[in-house]
CSV table of C-alpha atoms in Angstrom, one decimal:
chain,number,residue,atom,x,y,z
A,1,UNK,CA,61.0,-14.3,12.2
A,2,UNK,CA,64.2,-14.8,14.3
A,3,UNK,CA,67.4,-17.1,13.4
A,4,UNK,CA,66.5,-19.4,15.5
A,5,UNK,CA,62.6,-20.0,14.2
A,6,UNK,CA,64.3,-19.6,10.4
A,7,UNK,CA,66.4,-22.6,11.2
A,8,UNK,CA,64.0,-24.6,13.0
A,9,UNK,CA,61.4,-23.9,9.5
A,10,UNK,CA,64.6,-25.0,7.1
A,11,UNK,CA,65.5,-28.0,9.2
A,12,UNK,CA,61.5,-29.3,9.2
A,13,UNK,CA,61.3,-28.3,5.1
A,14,UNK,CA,64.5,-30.4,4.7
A,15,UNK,CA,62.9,-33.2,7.0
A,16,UNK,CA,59.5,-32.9,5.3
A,17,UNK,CA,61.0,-33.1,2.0
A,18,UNK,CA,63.3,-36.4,2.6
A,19,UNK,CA,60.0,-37.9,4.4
A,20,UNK,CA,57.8,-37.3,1.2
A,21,UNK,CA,60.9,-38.9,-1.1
A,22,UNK,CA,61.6,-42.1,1.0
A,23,UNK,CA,58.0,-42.6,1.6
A,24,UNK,CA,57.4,-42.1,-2.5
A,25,UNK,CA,59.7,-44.7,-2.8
A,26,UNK,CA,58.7,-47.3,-0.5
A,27,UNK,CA,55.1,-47.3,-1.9
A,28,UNK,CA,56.3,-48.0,-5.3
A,29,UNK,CA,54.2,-48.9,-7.4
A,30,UNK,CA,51.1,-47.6,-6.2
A,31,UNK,CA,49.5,-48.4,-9.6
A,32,UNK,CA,50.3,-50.6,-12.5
A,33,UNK,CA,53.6,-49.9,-14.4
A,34,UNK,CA,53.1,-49.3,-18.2
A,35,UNK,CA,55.9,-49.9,-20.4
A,36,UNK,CA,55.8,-48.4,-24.1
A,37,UNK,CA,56.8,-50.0,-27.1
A,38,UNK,CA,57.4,-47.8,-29.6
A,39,UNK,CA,57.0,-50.7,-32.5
A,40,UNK,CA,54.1,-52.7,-33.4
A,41,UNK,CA,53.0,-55.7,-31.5
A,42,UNK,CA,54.6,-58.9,-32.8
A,43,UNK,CA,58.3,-57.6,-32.9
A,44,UNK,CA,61.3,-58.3,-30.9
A,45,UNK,CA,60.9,-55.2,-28.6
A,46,UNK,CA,57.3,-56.2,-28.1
A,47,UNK,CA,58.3,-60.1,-27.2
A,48,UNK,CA,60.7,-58.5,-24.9
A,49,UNK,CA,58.7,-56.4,-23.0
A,50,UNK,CA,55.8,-59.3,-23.0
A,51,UNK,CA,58.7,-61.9,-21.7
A,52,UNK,CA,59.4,-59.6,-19.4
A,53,UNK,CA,56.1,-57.7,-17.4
A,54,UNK,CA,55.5,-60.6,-15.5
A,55,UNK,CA,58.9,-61.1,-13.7
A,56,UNK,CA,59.5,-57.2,-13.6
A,57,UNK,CA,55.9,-57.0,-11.9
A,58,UNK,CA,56.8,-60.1,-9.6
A,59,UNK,CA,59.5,-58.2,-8.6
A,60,UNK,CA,58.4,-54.9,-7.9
A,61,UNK,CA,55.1,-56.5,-6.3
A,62,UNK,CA,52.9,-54.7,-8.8
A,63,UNK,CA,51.3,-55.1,-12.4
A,64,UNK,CA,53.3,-54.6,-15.8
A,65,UNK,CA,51.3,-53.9,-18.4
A,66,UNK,CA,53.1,-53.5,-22.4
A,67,UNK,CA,51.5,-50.7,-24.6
A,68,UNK,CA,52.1,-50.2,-28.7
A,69,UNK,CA,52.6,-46.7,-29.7
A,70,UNK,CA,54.1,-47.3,-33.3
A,71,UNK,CA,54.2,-44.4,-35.9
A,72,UNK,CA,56.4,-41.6,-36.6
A,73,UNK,CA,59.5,-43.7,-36.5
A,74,UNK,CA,59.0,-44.0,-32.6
A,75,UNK,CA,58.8,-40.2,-32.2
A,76,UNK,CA,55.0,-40.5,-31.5
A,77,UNK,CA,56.0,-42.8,-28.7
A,78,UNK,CA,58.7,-40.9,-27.2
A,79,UNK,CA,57.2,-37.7,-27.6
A,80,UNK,CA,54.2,-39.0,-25.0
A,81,UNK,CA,56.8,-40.5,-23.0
A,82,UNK,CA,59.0,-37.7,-22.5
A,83,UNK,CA,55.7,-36.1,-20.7
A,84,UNK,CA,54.8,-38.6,-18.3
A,85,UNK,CA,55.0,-38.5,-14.6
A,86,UNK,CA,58.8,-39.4,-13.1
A,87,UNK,CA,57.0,-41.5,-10.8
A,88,UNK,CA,58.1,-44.6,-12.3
A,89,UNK,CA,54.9,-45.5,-13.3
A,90,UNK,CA,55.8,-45.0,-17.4
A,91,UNK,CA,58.6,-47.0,-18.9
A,92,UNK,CA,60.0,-46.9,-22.6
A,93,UNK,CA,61.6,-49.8,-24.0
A,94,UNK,CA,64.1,-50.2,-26.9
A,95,UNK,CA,67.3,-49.6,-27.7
A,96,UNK,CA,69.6,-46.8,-27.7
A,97,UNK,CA,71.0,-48.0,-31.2
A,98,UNK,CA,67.8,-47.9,-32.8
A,99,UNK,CA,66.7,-44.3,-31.1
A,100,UNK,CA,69.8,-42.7,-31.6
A,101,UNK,CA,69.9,-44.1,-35.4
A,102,UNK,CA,66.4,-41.7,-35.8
A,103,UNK,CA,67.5,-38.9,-34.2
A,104,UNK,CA,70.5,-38.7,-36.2
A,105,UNK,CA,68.7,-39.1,-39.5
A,106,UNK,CA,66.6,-36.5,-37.9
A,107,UNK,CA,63.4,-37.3,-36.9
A,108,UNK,CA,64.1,-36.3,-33.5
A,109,UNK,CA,65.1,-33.1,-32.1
A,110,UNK,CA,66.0,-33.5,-28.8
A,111,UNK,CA,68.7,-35.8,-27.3
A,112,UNK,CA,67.0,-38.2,-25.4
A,113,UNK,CA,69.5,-40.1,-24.4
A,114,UNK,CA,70.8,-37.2,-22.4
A,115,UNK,CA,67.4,-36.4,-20.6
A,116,UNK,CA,65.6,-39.3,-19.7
A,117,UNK,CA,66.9,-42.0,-17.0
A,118,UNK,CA,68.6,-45.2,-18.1
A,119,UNK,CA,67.8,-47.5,-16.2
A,120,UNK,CA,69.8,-50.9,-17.7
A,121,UNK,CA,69.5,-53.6,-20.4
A,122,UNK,CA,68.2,-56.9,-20.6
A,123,UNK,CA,70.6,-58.6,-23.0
A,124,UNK,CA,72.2,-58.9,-26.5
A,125,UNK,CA,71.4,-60.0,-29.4
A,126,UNK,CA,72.3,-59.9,-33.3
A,127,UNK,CA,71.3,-56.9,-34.6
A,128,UNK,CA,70.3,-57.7,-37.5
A,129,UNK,CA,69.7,-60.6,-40.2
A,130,UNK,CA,68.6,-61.2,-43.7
A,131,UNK,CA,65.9,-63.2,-44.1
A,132,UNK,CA,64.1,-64.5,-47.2
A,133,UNK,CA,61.5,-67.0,-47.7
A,134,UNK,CA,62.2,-70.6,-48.0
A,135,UNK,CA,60.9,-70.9,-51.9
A,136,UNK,CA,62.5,-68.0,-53.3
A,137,UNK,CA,65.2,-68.8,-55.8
A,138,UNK,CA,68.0,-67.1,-54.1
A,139,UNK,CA,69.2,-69.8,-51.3
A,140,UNK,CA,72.2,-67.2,-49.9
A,141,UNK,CA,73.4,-64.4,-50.2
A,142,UNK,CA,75.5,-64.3,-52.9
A,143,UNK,CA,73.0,-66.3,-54.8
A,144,UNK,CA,70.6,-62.7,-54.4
A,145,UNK,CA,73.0,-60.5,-55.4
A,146,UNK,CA,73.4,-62.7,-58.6
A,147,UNK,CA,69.4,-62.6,-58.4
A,148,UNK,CA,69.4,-58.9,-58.0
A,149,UNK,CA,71.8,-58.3,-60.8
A,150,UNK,CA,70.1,-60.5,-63.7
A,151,UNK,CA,67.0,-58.4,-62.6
A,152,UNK,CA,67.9,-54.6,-61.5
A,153,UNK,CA,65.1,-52.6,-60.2
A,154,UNK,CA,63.1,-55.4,-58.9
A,155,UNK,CA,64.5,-56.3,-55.4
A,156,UNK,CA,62.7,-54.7,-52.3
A,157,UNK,CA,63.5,-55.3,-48.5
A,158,UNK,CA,61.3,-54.4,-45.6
A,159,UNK,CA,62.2,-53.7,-42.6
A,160,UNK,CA,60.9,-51.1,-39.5
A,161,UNK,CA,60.3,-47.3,-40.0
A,162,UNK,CA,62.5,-45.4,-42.0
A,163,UNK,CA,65.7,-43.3,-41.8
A,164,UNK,CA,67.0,-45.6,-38.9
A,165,UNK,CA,69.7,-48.3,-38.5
A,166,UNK,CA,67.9,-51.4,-40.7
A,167,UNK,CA,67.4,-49.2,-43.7
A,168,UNK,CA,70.6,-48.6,-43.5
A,169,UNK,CA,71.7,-51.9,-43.1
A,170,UNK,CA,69.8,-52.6,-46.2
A,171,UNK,CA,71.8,-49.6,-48.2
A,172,UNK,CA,75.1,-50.7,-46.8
A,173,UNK,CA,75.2,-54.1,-47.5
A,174,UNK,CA,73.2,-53.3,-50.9
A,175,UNK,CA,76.0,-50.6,-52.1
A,176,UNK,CA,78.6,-53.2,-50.8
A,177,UNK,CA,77.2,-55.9,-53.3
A,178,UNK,CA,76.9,-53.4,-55.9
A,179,UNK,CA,72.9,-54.1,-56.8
A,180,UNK,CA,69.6,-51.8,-56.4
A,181,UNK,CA,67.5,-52.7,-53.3
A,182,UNK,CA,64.4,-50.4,-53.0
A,183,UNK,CA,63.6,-50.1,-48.8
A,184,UNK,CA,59.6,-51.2,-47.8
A,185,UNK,CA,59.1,-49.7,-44.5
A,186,UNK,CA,57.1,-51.1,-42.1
A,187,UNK,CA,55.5,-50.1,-38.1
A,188,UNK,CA,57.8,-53.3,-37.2
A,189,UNK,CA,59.3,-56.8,-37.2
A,190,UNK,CA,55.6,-57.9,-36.7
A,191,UNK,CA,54.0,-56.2,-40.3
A,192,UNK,CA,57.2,-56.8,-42.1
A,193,UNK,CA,57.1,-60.1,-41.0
A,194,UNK,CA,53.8,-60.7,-42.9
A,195,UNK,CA,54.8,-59.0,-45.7
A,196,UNK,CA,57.3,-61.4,-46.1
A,197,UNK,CA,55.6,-64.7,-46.0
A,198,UNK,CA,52.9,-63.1,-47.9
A,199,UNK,CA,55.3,-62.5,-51.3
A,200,UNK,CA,54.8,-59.1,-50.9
A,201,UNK,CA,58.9,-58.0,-50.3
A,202,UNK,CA,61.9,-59.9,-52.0
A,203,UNK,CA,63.6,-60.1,-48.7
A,204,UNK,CA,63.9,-58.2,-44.8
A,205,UNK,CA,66.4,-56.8,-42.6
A,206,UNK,CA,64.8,-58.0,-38.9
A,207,UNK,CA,66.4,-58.9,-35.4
A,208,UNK,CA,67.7,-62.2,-34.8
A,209,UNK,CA,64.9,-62.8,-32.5
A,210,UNK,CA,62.5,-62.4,-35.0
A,211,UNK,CA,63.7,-64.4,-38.2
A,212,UNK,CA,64.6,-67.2,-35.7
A,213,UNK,CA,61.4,-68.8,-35.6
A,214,UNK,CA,60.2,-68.7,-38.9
A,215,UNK,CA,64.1,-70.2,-39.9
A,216,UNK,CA,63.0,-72.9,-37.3
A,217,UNK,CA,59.7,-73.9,-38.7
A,218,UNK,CA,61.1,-73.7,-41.9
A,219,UNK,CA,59.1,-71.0,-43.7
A,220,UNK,CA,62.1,-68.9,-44.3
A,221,UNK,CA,66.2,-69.3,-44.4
A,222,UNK,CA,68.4,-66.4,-42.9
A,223,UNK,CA,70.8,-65.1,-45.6
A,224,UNK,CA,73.2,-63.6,-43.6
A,225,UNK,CA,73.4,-62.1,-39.7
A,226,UNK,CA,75.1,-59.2,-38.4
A,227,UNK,CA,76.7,-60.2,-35.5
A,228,UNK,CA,80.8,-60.3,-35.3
A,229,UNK,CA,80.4,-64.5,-34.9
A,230,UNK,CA,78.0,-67.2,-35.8
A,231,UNK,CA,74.6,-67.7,-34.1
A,232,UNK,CA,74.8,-71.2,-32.5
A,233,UNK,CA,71.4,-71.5,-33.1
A,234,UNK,CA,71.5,-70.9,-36.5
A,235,UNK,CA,75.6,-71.7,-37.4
A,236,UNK,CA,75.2,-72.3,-41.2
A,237,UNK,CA,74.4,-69.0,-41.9
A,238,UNK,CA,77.2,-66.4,-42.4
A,239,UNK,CA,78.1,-63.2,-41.1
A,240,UNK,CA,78.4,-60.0,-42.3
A,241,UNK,CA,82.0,-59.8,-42.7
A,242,UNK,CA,82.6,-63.5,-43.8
A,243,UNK,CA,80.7,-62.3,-46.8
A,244,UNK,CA,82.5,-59.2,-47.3
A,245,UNK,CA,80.2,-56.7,-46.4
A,246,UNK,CA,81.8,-53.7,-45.4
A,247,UNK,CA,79.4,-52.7,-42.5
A,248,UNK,CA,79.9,-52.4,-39.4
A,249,UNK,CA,76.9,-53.9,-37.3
A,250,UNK,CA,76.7,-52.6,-33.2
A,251,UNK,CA,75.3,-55.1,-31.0
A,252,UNK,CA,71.4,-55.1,-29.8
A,253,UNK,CA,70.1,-55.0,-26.5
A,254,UNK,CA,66.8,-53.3,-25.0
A,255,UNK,CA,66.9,-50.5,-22.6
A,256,UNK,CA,64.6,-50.0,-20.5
A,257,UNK,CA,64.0,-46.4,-19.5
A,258,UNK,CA,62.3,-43.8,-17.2
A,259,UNK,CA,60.9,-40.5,-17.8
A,260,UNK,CA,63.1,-37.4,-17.1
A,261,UNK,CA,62.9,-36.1,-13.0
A,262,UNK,CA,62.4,-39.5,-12.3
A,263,UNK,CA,63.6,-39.8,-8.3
A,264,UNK,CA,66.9,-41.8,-8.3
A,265,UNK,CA,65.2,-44.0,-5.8
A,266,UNK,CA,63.1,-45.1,-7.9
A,267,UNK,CA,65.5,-45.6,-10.6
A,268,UNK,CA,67.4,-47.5,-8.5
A,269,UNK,CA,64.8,-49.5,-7.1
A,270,UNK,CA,63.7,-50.2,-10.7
A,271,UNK,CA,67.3,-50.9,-11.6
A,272,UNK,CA,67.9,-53.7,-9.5
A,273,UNK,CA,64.5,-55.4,-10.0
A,274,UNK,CA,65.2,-55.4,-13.8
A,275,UNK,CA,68.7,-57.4,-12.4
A,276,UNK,CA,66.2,-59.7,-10.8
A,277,UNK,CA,63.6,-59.9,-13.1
A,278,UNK,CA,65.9,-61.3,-16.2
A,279,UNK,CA,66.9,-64.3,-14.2
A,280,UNK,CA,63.7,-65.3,-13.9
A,281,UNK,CA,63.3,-68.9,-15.3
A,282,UNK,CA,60.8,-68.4,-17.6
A,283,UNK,CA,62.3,-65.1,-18.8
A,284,UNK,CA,65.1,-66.8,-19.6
A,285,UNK,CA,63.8,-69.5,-21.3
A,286,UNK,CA,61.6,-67.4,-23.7
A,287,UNK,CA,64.6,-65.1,-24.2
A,288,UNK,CA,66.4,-68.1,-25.5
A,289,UNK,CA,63.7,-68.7,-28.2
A,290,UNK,CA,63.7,-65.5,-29.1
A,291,UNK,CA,67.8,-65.8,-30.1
A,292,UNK,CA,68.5,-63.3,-27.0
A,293,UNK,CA,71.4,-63.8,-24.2
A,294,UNK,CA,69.3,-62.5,-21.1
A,295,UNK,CA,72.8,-60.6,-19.5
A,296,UNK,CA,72.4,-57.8,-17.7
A,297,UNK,CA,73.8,-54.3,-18.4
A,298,UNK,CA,74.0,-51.8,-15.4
A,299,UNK,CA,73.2,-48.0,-16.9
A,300,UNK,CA,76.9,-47.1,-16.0
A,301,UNK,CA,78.1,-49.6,-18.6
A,302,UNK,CA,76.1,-48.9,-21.3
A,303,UNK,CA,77.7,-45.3,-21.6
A,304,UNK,CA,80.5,-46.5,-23.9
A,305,UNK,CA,77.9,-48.3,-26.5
A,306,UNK,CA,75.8,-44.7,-26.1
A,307,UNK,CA,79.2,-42.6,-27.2
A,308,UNK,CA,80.2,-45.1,-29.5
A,309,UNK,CA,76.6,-44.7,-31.1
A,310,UNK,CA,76.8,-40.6,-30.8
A,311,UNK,CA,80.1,-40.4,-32.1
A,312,UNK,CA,80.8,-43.3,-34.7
A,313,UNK,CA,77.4,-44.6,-36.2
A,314,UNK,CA,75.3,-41.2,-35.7
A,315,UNK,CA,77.6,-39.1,-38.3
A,316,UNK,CA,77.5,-42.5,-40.7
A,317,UNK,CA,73.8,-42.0,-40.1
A,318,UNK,CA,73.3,-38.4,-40.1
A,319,UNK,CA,75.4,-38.0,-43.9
A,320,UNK,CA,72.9,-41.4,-45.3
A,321,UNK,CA,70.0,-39.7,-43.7
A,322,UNK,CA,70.2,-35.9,-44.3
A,323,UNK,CA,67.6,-33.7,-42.6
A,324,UNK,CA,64.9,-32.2,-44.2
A,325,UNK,CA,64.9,-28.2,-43.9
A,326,UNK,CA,62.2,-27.4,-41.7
A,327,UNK,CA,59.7,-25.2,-42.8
């Protein structure tokens, strides 16, 4: 083959190749768009994604559909994830804090966060809160630790799989109070829920989303909430530091996120109908409910939360959660 047939084949590949990728992109979707949840239905990442499918999917022009893949402290989840097409067909949803707090008490062992495509965050929200039922004889906070001190041994809060940011929330602020919590783990917010209302755990650790309601209808109070100011919807209860707790609490949001190889048109396509999609009315009004500021975070300014994360709170996590040697 000559020079000039050689560089008549390249230029047609090259063509061929950017005709394929722009015409992949402008039939996205061409089927309906799954988004995993790697906790159990009834949580805050499952409300989210549930507030969410129907804007995204307006957006897009296609069909969201949520799927549950709880178990193995969202490795199970992940694992499938990281082997689904990069067509932009399979999301993930959930936040970096509570991924990276598993791999760095490790359950995982693979940096995700530098493989698979971030594609931005709906909002913020309190991390965490301490809820307890409305009849239990501990009203606040320091009225538990009292509790917990008159009767060692017997305290136990639930909260979502273990070795990840809420059990530690619960060891932190436990060793900070100087009394003996044992940690209930749970597939969510959802189970640990129940297990609360159902006498079966002394207290939980649980997003602000998801004590908000039952504090609302008056089945529990919230003890305390990690967030660096007060919750206007719920502004008698205290924070974290107010009460002396010597823990540092990052702020929540959800990610949403696509498989690794994912085409960056897609991505960005994706990207800037998740923009759209969380100022959707109705998105925004359920987000509110569920104690969540619907505020968009672009992937490039989410990288200082992710190395803050890696470098601050992973070691914190890594030295409370030590590895076990693998066999």
């Amino acid at each position: 083959m000559n020079r000039r047939k050689v560089l008549l084949t390249l230029v047609a590949g090259a063509l061929a190749a950017a005709f394929t990728h722009g015409a992949a992109a402008q039939q996205y979707p061409s089927k309906p768009i799954r988004i995993i949840v790697p906790f159990a239905a009834g949580g805050a990442n499952d409300l989210n994604g549930r507030s969410l499918q129907i804007p995204l999917g307006k957006v897009l022009g296609g069909t969201v559909i949520v799927e549950n893949l709880p178990g193995a402290s969202t490795k199970l989840a992940m694992d499938q994830f990281m082997k689904a097409a990069p067509d932009g067909h399979t999301l993930f949803l959930a936040g970096h804090g509570a991924l990276m707090g598993y791999y760095f008490s490790g359950i995982y062992d693979y940096k995700f966060w530098d493989q698979l495509v971030l594609l931005g965050q709906t909002g913020r929200m309190p991390w965490v809160a301490i809820e307890a039922r409305a009849d239990a004889p501990y009203k606040t906070w320091p009225e538990l630790v009292e509790y917990a001190k008159k009767n060692p041994g017997k305290l136990s809060a639930g909260g979502p799989a273990p070795g990840g940011m809420m059990e530690l929330t619960v060891i932190e602020t436990a060793k900070s109070a100087g009394i003996d919590v044992t940690y209930i783990p749970f597939k969510g917010g959802g189970p640990s829920g129940a297990a609360l209302l159902g006498g079966h755990i002394a207290y939980r650790v649980a997003q602000g989303s998801e004590v908000y309601p039952n504090v609302r209808a008056g089945k529990t109070r919230a003890l305390a909430i990690g967030f660096p100011t007060r919750m206007p919807e719920m502004p008698d209860v205290p924070t974290f530091k107010e009460l002396g707790m010597k823990f540092e609490v990052p702020v929540f949001g959800f990610d949403l996120w696509a498989p690794p190889g994912t085409p960056s048109a897609i991505a960005t396509q994706i990207t800037k109908a998740l923009e759209q999609a969380i100022k959707d009315p109705d998105y925004i009004k359920a987000s509110k409910a569920l104690v969540y500021d619907p505020v968009f975070t672009a992937p490039a300014d989410l990288k200082e939360s992710i190395r803050h994360m890696e470098t601050v709170v992973g070691p914190k996590m890594a030295a409370t959660f030590p590895p076990e040697p693998k066999k």
